[in-house]
Amino acid sequence: MKSGRFTKKNGLFVLQLGAVLLLPFITDALLGRGWVRIVDFAMLYIMLALGLNIVVGYAGLLDLGYIAFFAVGAYCFALTGSPHLALAFPQLFPAGLHLSFWQVVPLSALLAGGFGVLLGAPTLRLRGDYLAIVTLGFGEIIRIFLNNLNAPINLTNGPQGISLIDPIAVAGVSLNAGEEILGITFPSVHLYFYLFLAFTALVIFVSHRLEKSRIGRAWMAIREDEIAATAMGINTRNLKLLAFAMGAMFGGVSGTLFAGFQGFVSPESFSLMESVMVLCMVVLGGMGNIRGVILGGVLLALLPEILRHGIVPLQQALFGRTVIDPEGLRMLLFGTALIAVMLYRPAGLWPSRVRRSELEADEPESTI
Amino acid sequence: MNAPLLELAHIGKQFGGLNALSEVSLHIKRGEIYGLIGPNGAGKTTLFNVITGLYRADAGEFRFAGLRYHHPQPHRLAQAGIARTFQNIRLFANLTALENVMIGRHIRTRSGVFGALLRDAATRAEERACAERARELLRYVGITRPAQTLAKHLSYGEQRRLEIARALATEPLLLALDEPAAGMNATETESLKMLLQDIRATGITVLLIEHDVKLIMGLCDRVAVLDYGRKIAEGVPDEVRGDPAVIAAYLGNDDE
Ligand SMILES: Nc1ncnc2c1ncn2[C@@H]1O[C@H](COP(=O)(O)OP(=O)(O)O)[C@@H](O)[C@H]1O
Ligand SMILES: [Mg+2]
């Protein structure tokens, strides 16, 4: 009986895995290639949301500048993987540095992690709203730097951004060209999907392992009651810095993936709105719960695209012109959804554990 | 062995113009149950906050287990062996009872990020031992509900006992309890008394703030009385009970 249940569970897992692996092909067939690209972007958002979840969901530190780490990772690859450095330092790098993606990943993880500590250190004593304001400022500072560091040395190329970033290559195969494997043609967006899937799986794995560990419990203790946590001997300073660093690393790696995928980065991709968006994914989905955060990421990444592709044609058909522009509608729906969730499901759409443990507490085993 | 476990010398703490503590000196011997009583606002909780590092004393210093502390960090004191509970219960409300106690084991366990990610044999063994010890402690303090119950869903008395279990998990030399019987009924108080005697029997020194005079008198080896931030009496319970200054402090307080 028990083993039967297990095979059923395994069967379900294989089915889910199969569906995920076939997702680009299914999406391509049903909705077209453009949607595969949208799905790829959704995966980047999921990684970002999971990274921010470490800071906000586990350690309870409200961070409104998270996108800055994404920017650090993206510019890390943009600078080291494009001809741009030749402009800034012609003697040193006559043709640019052209590190490979796999060399840049650990580099940007370290760099973003370092920035995480840099941001974390001055905010250790701040809580709630104050922390939010300082982190918001940090995010904006990074963006403004990127915008203005084109003089006196042209480091970031300012608002124009950096283009011609080398494509990501896996095992010598550039993902920017399609590839035929075993007689099946994999277009570029499909290949990026599998790369992002692998990284997302890694991020989920790391999140899960951290959540169920001594470190994860200490983070949650700080989130629940910082004073009690200190009184239990938890070094809140070190653990908060660790949370900032780990979250920032996820952000940095996602940024590197983003830069390689787009081949182009510019400061406008890293606006405050993006930080808010990622925070909303975490809050809306269910802070501290990996599944909830993934759900939030998927919903909020796809919603604007669905609107863009659905609402405009719908309006054209109904009124013959576009009455409400999809961007405005997006913010309207977004705000409404957020208010509704806060009112009716304050712990998020898929809250962590609370429900499950409540159910367990109702088991007959419980006495009294 | 004969040196006191905790020795306070001329501790002073002010809030604005208010002297919450002034010139408080006392010493607690190893293995005793030491009571701290006094009217509301006398400075008892403030004293706890000073010896656990949450407040910085403005004057004086203290020695704990042979080491001198001036402006210690709270987590250092916990590592040195002072564990406490809070007058207004401060549990990790949205975590399970088991996790609350396991967090108490934080300073007595080692695994870090790499252990968490790799989940190697040593880490798994440590986690298992940590959970096992936490379950033992839950049983020890008499929490019979499933260990997965969220702390906030426990009854008031259970929450107070969970705080004690969490404090014990840090393997303290000194267990400081801030009004552990507050809000408990007579039966619960009686079982708390037995629990505290058990704890003392294991060699842990207990510092107890309590309003329940019967509990203090039946349990404590020695008692100090605070009033307006000053120590006005100290001694065995019977002596202190008859002390005119103490009677005056309590009666004076009643008049207000
Ligand atoms: N953080 C604080 N800020 C200002 N005043 C405080 C603070 N903590 C305690 N006090 C004051 O110090 C005095 C002693 O308080 P407390 O130690 O809580 O008394 P007790 O625990 O004996 O009832 C009270 O007058 C209280 O108002
Ligand atoms: Mg008090």
XYZ file of C-alpha atoms and ligand atoms in Angstrom:
652
model
C 0.000 0.000 0.000
C 2.744 2.340 1.011
C 4.945 1.451 -1.933
C 1.974 1.912 -4.278
C 1.625 5.415 -2.996
C 5.273 6.065 -3.560
C 5.261 4.927 -7.168
C 2.228 7.144 -7.727
C 4.185 10.029 -6.270
C 7.197 9.162 -8.397
C 4.993 8.870 -11.467
C 3.610 12.325 -10.815
C 7.110 13.702 -10.462
C 8.246 12.158 -13.750
C 5.149 13.610 -15.407
C 5.873 17.075 -14.017
C 9.510 16.867 -15.016
C 8.534 15.797 -18.509
C 6.114 18.701 -18.803
C 8.779 21.172 -17.692
C 11.343 19.742 -20.114
C 8.897 19.908 -22.993
C 7.675 23.366 -21.994
C 9.607 25.327 -24.660
C 8.349 23.039 -27.401
C 4.768 23.124 -26.124
C 4.889 26.900 -25.747
C 6.437 27.259 -29.174
C 3.774 25.123 -30.810
C 0.824 26.704 -29.012
C 1.824 30.358 -28.650
C 4.825 30.947 -30.853
C 8.497 31.545 -30.365
C 8.069 34.939 -28.704
C 6.456 33.256 -25.743
C 9.403 30.944 -25.198
C 11.461 34.093 -24.712
C 8.866 35.311 -22.213
C 9.113 32.017 -20.339
C 12.904 32.421 -20.271
C 12.489 35.833 -18.680
C 10.038 34.383 -16.172
C 12.779 31.979 -15.074
C 15.158 34.868 -14.485
C 12.508 36.494 -12.324
C 12.006 33.261 -10.387
C 15.729 33.141 -9.626
C 15.665 36.764 -8.510
C 12.609 36.199 -6.363
C 14.202 33.166 -4.712
C 17.315 35.190 -3.994
C 15.346 38.010 -2.450
C 13.360 35.440 -0.502
C 16.495 34.618 1.460
C 16.796 38.212 2.607
C 13.123 39.081 3.029
C 11.455 35.716 3.505
C 13.970 33.964 5.721
C 15.871 36.698 7.531
C 12.986 39.188 7.492
C 15.064 42.093 6.161
C 13.036 44.316 3.881
C 15.194 45.070 0.840
C 13.900 47.525 -1.763
C 17.108 47.771 -3.753
C 17.586 44.144 -4.628
C 17.757 44.736 -8.365
C 21.145 46.416 -7.795
C 22.734 42.976 -7.380
C 21.139 41.856 -10.624
C 22.745 44.924 -12.193
C 26.133 44.101 -10.664
C 26.014 40.596 -12.139
C 24.811 41.840 -15.510
C 27.467 44.552 -15.802
C 30.099 42.132 -14.586
C 29.483 40.010 -17.663
C 28.899 43.039 -19.883
C 32.333 44.417 -19.029
C 34.323 41.194 -19.026
C 32.513 39.510 -21.903
C 32.262 42.275 -24.515
C 34.670 44.462 -26.487
C 33.681 47.426 -24.306
C 36.755 47.397 -22.050
C 38.822 48.265 -25.106
C 37.129 51.678 -25.035
C 37.953 52.303 -21.408
C 41.434 50.804 -21.295
C 42.762 50.506 -24.873
C 46.317 49.687 -23.766
C 45.309 47.072 -21.244
C 42.581 45.294 -23.216
C 42.948 46.142 -26.900
C 40.107 43.801 -27.799
C 38.226 43.590 -24.512
C 38.669 40.905 -21.921
C 36.267 38.240 -23.222
C 36.091 35.990 -20.214
C 33.824 33.036 -20.779
C 30.423 32.879 -19.122
C 31.614 30.098 -16.826
C 34.472 32.242 -15.600
C 32.159 35.181 -15.055
C 29.564 33.277 -13.006
C 31.766 32.760 -9.928
C 33.183 36.245 -10.391
C 29.815 37.951 -10.404
C 28.589 35.765 -7.536
C 31.551 36.955 -5.479
C 31.248 40.558 -6.601
C 27.508 40.717 -5.947
C 28.008 38.946 -2.618
C 30.586 41.579 -1.734
C 28.116 44.319 -2.625
C 25.557 42.525 -0.483
C 27.864 42.784 2.520
C 28.634 46.388 1.618
C 24.953 47.234 1.676
C 24.268 45.094 4.697
C 26.993 46.478 6.942
C 25.615 50.002 7.433
C 22.019 48.769 7.757
C 22.537 46.236 10.526
C 20.823 48.337 13.155
C 17.941 49.358 10.945
C 14.608 47.648 10.798
C 11.458 47.679 8.747
C 10.735 50.986 7.035
C 14.154 52.467 7.742
C 15.900 49.488 6.233
C 13.582 49.675 3.216
C 14.482 53.327 2.629
C 18.243 52.762 2.874
C 18.171 49.731 0.574
C 15.997 51.665 -1.871
C 18.641 54.369 -1.885
C 21.359 51.815 -2.484
C 19.528 50.415 -5.501
C 19.170 53.879 -6.966
C 22.814 54.748 -6.300
C 23.963 51.742 -8.295
C 21.650 52.628 -11.174
C 22.781 56.256 -11.166
C 26.414 55.177 -11.125
C 25.811 52.938 -14.118
C 24.140 55.847 -15.856
C 27.000 58.251 -15.227
C 30.182 56.214 -15.209
C 30.864 56.972 -18.864
C 33.157 59.860 -17.946
C 35.993 60.556 -17.261
C 36.718 56.918 -18.086
C 33.994 55.264 -20.083
C 33.378 52.339 -17.800
C 29.658 51.686 -18.261
C 28.899 53.564 -21.472
C 26.198 55.485 -19.571
C 22.551 55.363 -20.633
C 23.390 53.759 -23.992
C 24.430 50.633 -22.187
C 26.853 47.959 -23.307
C 26.149 45.756 -26.287
C 27.899 42.964 -28.150
C 28.145 40.802 -25.046
C 29.457 37.386 -25.966
C 26.809 34.693 -26.155
C 26.839 32.033 -23.473
C 28.445 28.817 -24.624
C 27.883 25.429 -23.046
C 30.386 22.688 -23.883
C 31.691 24.752 -26.753
C 28.230 25.286 -28.257
C 27.073 28.883 -28.475
C 23.492 29.183 -27.269
C 22.826 32.055 -29.637
C 22.697 29.805 -32.670
C 20.186 27.002 -32.838
C 21.519 23.493 -32.462
C 20.473 20.159 -33.791
C 20.699 17.352 -31.264
C 19.582 13.816 -32.174
C 17.695 15.128 -35.155
C 15.677 17.643 -33.087
C 16.279 21.308 -33.792
C 16.697 23.422 -30.668
C 16.319 27.131 -31.401
C 18.375 29.571 -29.332
C 15.537 30.480 -26.926
C 15.008 26.789 -26.214
C 18.671 26.316 -25.409
C 18.585 29.280 -23.036
C 15.490 27.797 -21.446
C 17.398 24.658 -20.492
C 20.327 26.656 -19.193
C 18.025 28.812 -17.070
C 16.183 25.719 -15.924
C 19.434 24.213 -14.692
C 20.302 27.395 -12.794
C 16.790 27.700 -11.396
C 17.010 24.106 -10.184
C 20.312 24.940 -8.505
C 18.832 28.022 -6.854
C 15.845 26.015 -5.620
C 18.168 23.344 -4.292
C 20.324 25.868 -2.437
C 17.273 27.666 -1.019
C 15.764 24.426 0.142
C 18.938 23.199 1.789
C 19.489 26.524 3.519
C 15.901 26.698 4.723
C 16.184 23.339 6.438
C 19.468 24.009 8.169
C 20.958 25.512 11.283
C 21.667 28.696 9.315
C 18.117 28.862 7.973
C 16.654 28.444 11.450
C 18.880 31.199 12.774
C 17.684 33.516 9.975
C 14.078 32.747 10.806
C 14.776 33.351 14.474
C 16.030 36.832 13.570
C 12.941 37.383 11.438
C 10.610 36.296 14.216
C 12.243 38.110 17.123
C 15.664 39.640 16.848
C 16.053 40.255 20.576
C 15.167 36.701 21.488
C 17.539 35.506 18.769
C 20.435 37.484 20.252
C 19.585 36.239 23.708
C 19.870 32.695 22.334
C 23.444 33.486 21.353
C 22.849 34.061 17.652
C 25.324 36.521 16.196
C 22.734 38.580 14.356
C 25.320 40.777 12.657
C 27.083 37.903 10.922
C 23.896 36.103 10.014
C 22.280 39.197 8.530
C 25.392 39.846 6.462
C 25.345 36.230 5.342
C 21.708 36.581 4.255
C 22.485 39.760 2.315
C 25.479 38.090 0.685
C 23.655 34.875 -0.255
C 20.669 36.765 -1.654
C 22.966 39.090 -3.571
C 24.859 36.128 -5.066
C 21.650 34.722 -6.528
C 20.871 38.158 -7.913
C 24.343 38.508 -9.395
C 24.267 35.138 -11.137
C 20.808 35.867 -12.561
C 22.166 39.169 -13.827
C 25.002 37.412 -15.637
C 22.518 35.047 -17.259
C 20.402 38.045 -18.248
C 23.356 39.839 -19.838
C 24.377 36.768 -21.830
C 20.807 36.111 -22.936
C 20.159 39.673 -24.106
C 23.640 40.431 -25.381
C 22.976 43.971 -24.190
C 22.545 45.755 -20.847
C 21.588 49.292 -19.992
C 20.772 51.002 -16.683
C 17.076 51.272 -17.426
C 16.657 47.521 -16.858
C 17.489 48.070 -13.200
C 14.943 50.642 -12.099
C 13.277 50.806 -8.714
C 10.155 49.377 -10.355
C 12.025 46.142 -10.979
C 13.006 45.867 -7.308
C 9.401 46.450 -6.344
C 8.295 43.843 -8.851
C 10.616 41.184 -7.426
C 9.579 42.061 -3.881
C 5.945 41.704 -4.912
C 6.661 38.248 -6.310
C 8.007 37.218 -2.925
C 5.232 38.818 -0.890
C 2.384 37.870 -3.187
C 3.495 34.286 -3.601
C 4.208 33.602 0.048
C 7.235 34.856 1.878
C 9.584 32.159 3.068
C 7.955 29.411 1.017
C 9.899 28.321 -2.059
C 6.831 27.104 -3.957
C 4.927 30.256 -3.148
C 7.779 32.441 -4.335
C 8.009 30.474 -7.601
C 4.264 30.867 -8.064
C 4.538 34.603 -7.427
C 7.414 34.855 -9.900
C 5.521 32.998 -12.624
C 2.315 34.994 -12.129
C 3.893 38.418 -12.042
C 6.325 37.737 -14.868
C 3.595 36.431 -17.167
C 0.786 38.819 -16.249
C 2.127 41.864 -18.130
C 2.805 39.770 -21.206
C -0.641 38.244 -21.149
C -2.048 41.744 -20.887
C 0.135 43.036 -23.664
C -0.764 40.199 -25.996
C -4.361 39.838 -24.921
C -5.738 43.249 -24.099
C -4.615 45.215 -27.121
C -6.081 42.827 -29.717
C -9.202 42.532 -27.562
C -9.669 46.282 -27.512
C -8.959 46.516 -31.206
C -11.669 43.968 -31.854
C -14.175 45.645 -29.525
C -13.586 49.352 -30.123
C -11.398 49.428 -33.173
C -8.663 51.222 -31.192
C -6.648 50.900 -27.984
C -8.570 52.628 -25.195
C -6.439 51.656 -22.197
C -2.781 51.120 -22.744
C -1.616 47.773 -21.352
C 1.110 49.330 -19.230
C -1.435 51.396 -17.291
C -3.730 48.426 -16.947
C -0.846 46.351 -15.680
C -0.211 48.753 -12.810
C -3.914 48.917 -12.039
C -4.337 45.146 -11.937
C -1.101 44.769 -10.108
C -2.116 47.198 -7.362
C -5.547 45.619 -7.073
C -4.074 42.134 -6.836
C -1.659 43.244 -4.162
C -4.358 44.882 -2.075
C -6.591 41.828 -2.455
C -3.821 39.475 -1.364
C -2.929 41.642 1.631
C -6.579 41.732 2.667
C -7.567 38.128 2.119
C -4.331 36.182 2.191
C -1.845 38.269 4.158
C 0.647 35.404 4.230
C 0.648 35.169 0.418
C -1.074 32.919 -2.096
C 0.907 29.899 -0.988
C 1.985 30.618 2.557
C 4.744 28.729 4.267
C 3.968 25.889 6.564
C 1.477 27.605 8.824
C -1.412 25.688 7.333
C 0.440 22.442 7.189
C 1.479 22.549 10.805
C -2.018 23.521 11.808
C -3.290 20.408 10.102
C -0.674 18.291 11.805
C -1.574 19.789 15.157
C -5.142 18.577 14.591
C -4.055 14.966 14.183
C -5.543 12.502 16.695
C -2.061 12.117 18.132
C -2.449 15.513 19.736
C -3.606 15.349 23.304
C -5.391 17.901 25.524
C 34.122 26.110 42.900
C 33.410 28.380 45.830
C 33.708 31.549 43.803
C 30.264 32.932 42.970
C 28.941 32.201 39.488
C 27.656 35.726 38.986
C 28.896 38.758 40.803
C 27.463 42.231 40.218
C 29.377 45.261 41.423
C 27.728 48.688 41.709
C 25.560 48.300 38.631
C 23.739 51.466 37.603
C 21.352 52.091 34.734
C 19.472 55.262 33.895
C 16.666 56.037 31.484
C 16.583 59.771 30.982
C 16.470 61.060 34.526
C 15.146 57.824 35.968
C 17.486 55.635 37.989
C 16.230 52.209 36.999
C 19.193 50.625 38.802
C 21.621 52.226 41.188
C 24.548 50.689 43.005
C 23.222 47.173 42.743
C 25.731 44.631 44.021
C 24.973 41.003 44.602
C 26.416 37.592 44.024
C 24.867 34.301 43.089
C 26.490 31.049 44.095
C 26.765 28.023 41.907
C 23.836 25.657 42.235
C 21.487 27.913 44.147
C 18.078 29.246 43.287
C 18.278 32.975 43.778
C 15.094 35.016 43.919
C 14.722 38.609 42.815
C 11.615 40.343 44.040
C 10.296 43.855 44.327
C 7.323 45.998 43.362
C 6.511 46.673 39.721
C 8.996 49.038 38.149
C 11.650 48.240 40.740
C 14.194 47.433 38.027
C 14.181 43.636 38.050
C 13.760 43.203 34.309
C 16.293 45.961 33.705
C 18.790 43.988 35.765
C 18.129 40.931 33.590
C 18.653 43.013 30.494
C 21.983 44.209 31.845
C 23.298 40.758 32.697
C 22.181 39.372 29.335
C 23.774 42.249 27.439
C 20.566 43.725 26.014
C 21.152 46.951 27.964
C 24.485 48.578 28.649
C 25.001 49.409 32.284
C 25.922 53.056 32.860
C 27.976 52.144 35.882
C 29.559 49.089 37.434
C 30.482 45.760 35.996
C 29.848 42.114 36.561
C 31.761 38.882 36.592
C 30.314 35.696 35.250
C 32.032 32.326 35.573
C 35.310 34.020 36.356
C 35.284 36.496 33.472
C 34.724 40.230 33.763
C 32.175 41.935 31.535
C 31.912 45.627 30.938
C 29.894 46.168 27.761
C 29.344 42.640 26.549
C 27.510 41.607 23.394
C 24.408 39.534 24.145
C 25.439 36.549 22.047
C 28.751 36.348 23.902
C 26.953 36.086 27.225
C 24.708 33.362 25.870
C 27.814 31.503 24.764
C 29.362 32.048 28.179
C 26.350 30.340 29.710
C 23.597 32.812 30.600
C 20.195 31.872 29.228
C 16.983 33.696 29.934
C 13.260 33.841 29.424
C 11.242 37.011 28.941
C 8.523 38.589 31.038
C 6.517 39.211 27.866
C 6.991 35.879 26.158
C 9.308 36.211 23.169
C 9.091 32.985 21.243
C 9.660 32.544 17.526
C 5.909 32.563 17.043
C 5.639 31.267 13.477
C 8.125 28.465 13.972
C 7.337 25.090 15.464
C 7.939 24.188 19.083
C 10.709 21.876 17.914
C 12.404 24.580 15.854
C 12.231 27.006 18.762
C 14.205 24.611 20.911
C 16.545 23.687 18.071
C 17.380 27.381 17.683
C 18.392 27.272 21.331
C 21.006 24.704 20.259
C 22.489 27.175 17.757
C 25.512 28.048 19.858
C 26.183 24.420 20.745
C 26.177 23.253 17.119
C 28.587 24.045 14.330
C 27.414 23.418 10.775
C 27.541 26.385 8.422
C 26.567 27.152 4.852
C 28.679 24.401 3.327
C 27.328 21.847 5.759
C 23.809 22.969 4.874
C 24.430 22.687 1.133
C 26.387 19.446 1.115
C 24.458 17.864 3.976
C 27.424 15.636 4.694
C 27.461 12.876 7.270
C 28.664 15.164 10.060
C 25.945 17.734 9.375
C 23.228 15.101 9.213
C 24.424 13.573 12.462
C 24.454 16.987 14.108
C 20.939 17.794 12.872
C 19.651 14.469 14.113
C 21.248 14.913 17.528
C 19.967 18.479 17.708
C 16.378 17.460 16.935
C 16.618 14.538 19.332
C 17.845 16.756 22.161
C 15.121 19.292 21.374
C 12.427 16.615 21.610
C 13.888 15.455 24.918
C 13.738 18.992 26.252
C 10.140 19.435 25.107
C 9.238 16.300 27.032
C 11.340 17.416 29.979
C 9.437 20.668 30.407
C 6.166 18.814 29.909
C 5.013 19.861 26.450
C 3.028 16.876 25.220
C 1.668 18.387 22.028
C 3.218 17.390 18.687
C 6.613 18.997 18.282
C 5.419 20.433 14.949
C 2.855 22.691 16.603
C 3.563 26.333 15.917
C 4.699 28.179 19.017
C 1.870 30.677 18.689
C -0.694 27.882 18.884
C 0.503 26.662 22.266
C -1.337 27.597 25.419
C 0.033 30.353 27.600
C 1.521 27.965 30.139
C 3.035 25.845 27.377
C 4.588 28.924 25.820
C 6.248 29.796 29.126
C 7.587 26.259 29.391
C 8.723 26.308 25.771
C 10.777 29.395 26.581
C 12.403 27.448 29.406
C 13.121 24.512 27.076
C 14.652 26.881 24.537
C 16.822 28.455 27.231
C 17.907 25.035 28.530
C 18.891 24.024 25.015
C 21.757 26.533 25.175
C 23.265 24.444 28.003
C 23.390 27.368 30.407
C 25.267 27.643 33.663
C 22.781 30.260 34.793
C 19.103 30.143 33.896
C 17.436 33.527 34.381
C 13.634 33.407 34.464
C 11.592 36.607 34.297
C 8.237 35.948 36.000
C 7.830 32.405 34.664
C 4.635 31.783 36.669
C 2.839 34.916 35.479
C -0.561 33.957 34.150
C -0.310 30.359 35.328
C -2.962 28.701 37.485
C -2.165 26.935 40.770
C -1.594 23.493 39.198
C 0.644 24.897 36.507
C 2.607 26.872 39.078
C 3.061 23.750 41.182
C 4.442 21.784 38.220
C 6.668 24.730 37.333
C 8.048 24.612 40.854
C 8.856 20.938 40.458
C 10.462 21.606 37.094
C 12.689 24.305 38.572
C 13.755 21.987 41.375
C 14.611 19.354 38.762
C 16.627 21.876 36.805
C 18.554 22.916 39.872
C 19.229 19.281 40.681
C 21.035 18.954 37.345
C 23.504 21.582 38.561
C 22.107 24.630 36.776
C 21.990 27.812 38.822
C 18.632 29.581 38.685
C 17.910 33.292 38.956
C 14.213 33.872 39.389
C 12.099 37.013 39.208
C 8.699 36.255 40.611
C 5.669 37.907 42.145
C 4.203 34.728 43.556
C 5.515 35.000 47.121
C 4.629 31.395 47.932
C 6.674 30.186 44.990
C 9.646 32.344 45.947
C 9.533 31.327 49.601
C 9.198 27.629 48.824
C 11.872 27.534 46.201
C 14.633 30.053 46.694
C 17.769 29.591 48.756
C 18.303 33.318 48.907
C 16.310 36.348 47.899
C 17.192 39.937 47.033
C 14.642 42.729 47.126
C 14.793 45.660 44.733
C 12.907 48.906 45.225
C 13.305 51.972 43.004
C 16.418 50.441 41.503
C 18.152 49.809 44.831
C 18.761 46.574 46.634
C 16.996 47.065 49.969
C 17.385 43.582 51.415
C 19.007 40.244 50.789
C 19.017 36.946 52.644
C 17.170 33.694 53.201
C 13.452 33.996 52.422
C 12.257 33.995 56.053
C 14.647 36.775 57.031
C 13.680 38.906 54.083
C 9.980 38.438 54.672
C 10.271 39.962 58.117
C 12.495 42.836 57.039
C 10.807 46.169 57.861
C 12.237 47.852 54.738
C 10.717 45.161 52.563
C 7.341 45.403 54.252
C 7.438 49.159 53.839
C 8.344 48.864 50.145
C 5.455 46.537 49.448
C 2.974 48.445 51.629
C 4.098 51.770 50.214
C 3.551 50.377 46.794
C 0.043 49.252 47.744
C -0.905 52.763 48.768
C -0.265 54.133 45.303
N 13.827 50.735 27.699
C 13.390 51.552 28.679
N 13.278 52.878 28.443
C 12.854 53.711 29.407
N 12.522 53.313 30.643
C 12.606 52.005 30.943
C 13.049 51.057 29.966
N 13.052 49.827 30.527
C 12.618 49.999 31.805
N 12.361 51.293 32.045
C 11.919 51.862 33.331
O 12.773 51.362 34.314
C 12.055 51.063 35.485
C 12.274 49.633 35.869
O 11.581 48.810 34.965
P 11.653 47.220 35.019
O 13.050 46.825 35.121
O 10.881 46.707 33.857
O 10.880 46.892 36.356
P 10.362 45.500 36.927
O 10.782 44.433 36.003
O 10.979 45.399 38.267
O 8.878 45.609 37.029
C 10.599 51.396 35.205
O 10.320 52.671 35.721
C 10.543 51.390 33.702
O 9.557 52.272 33.258
Mg 9.673 43.138 34.901
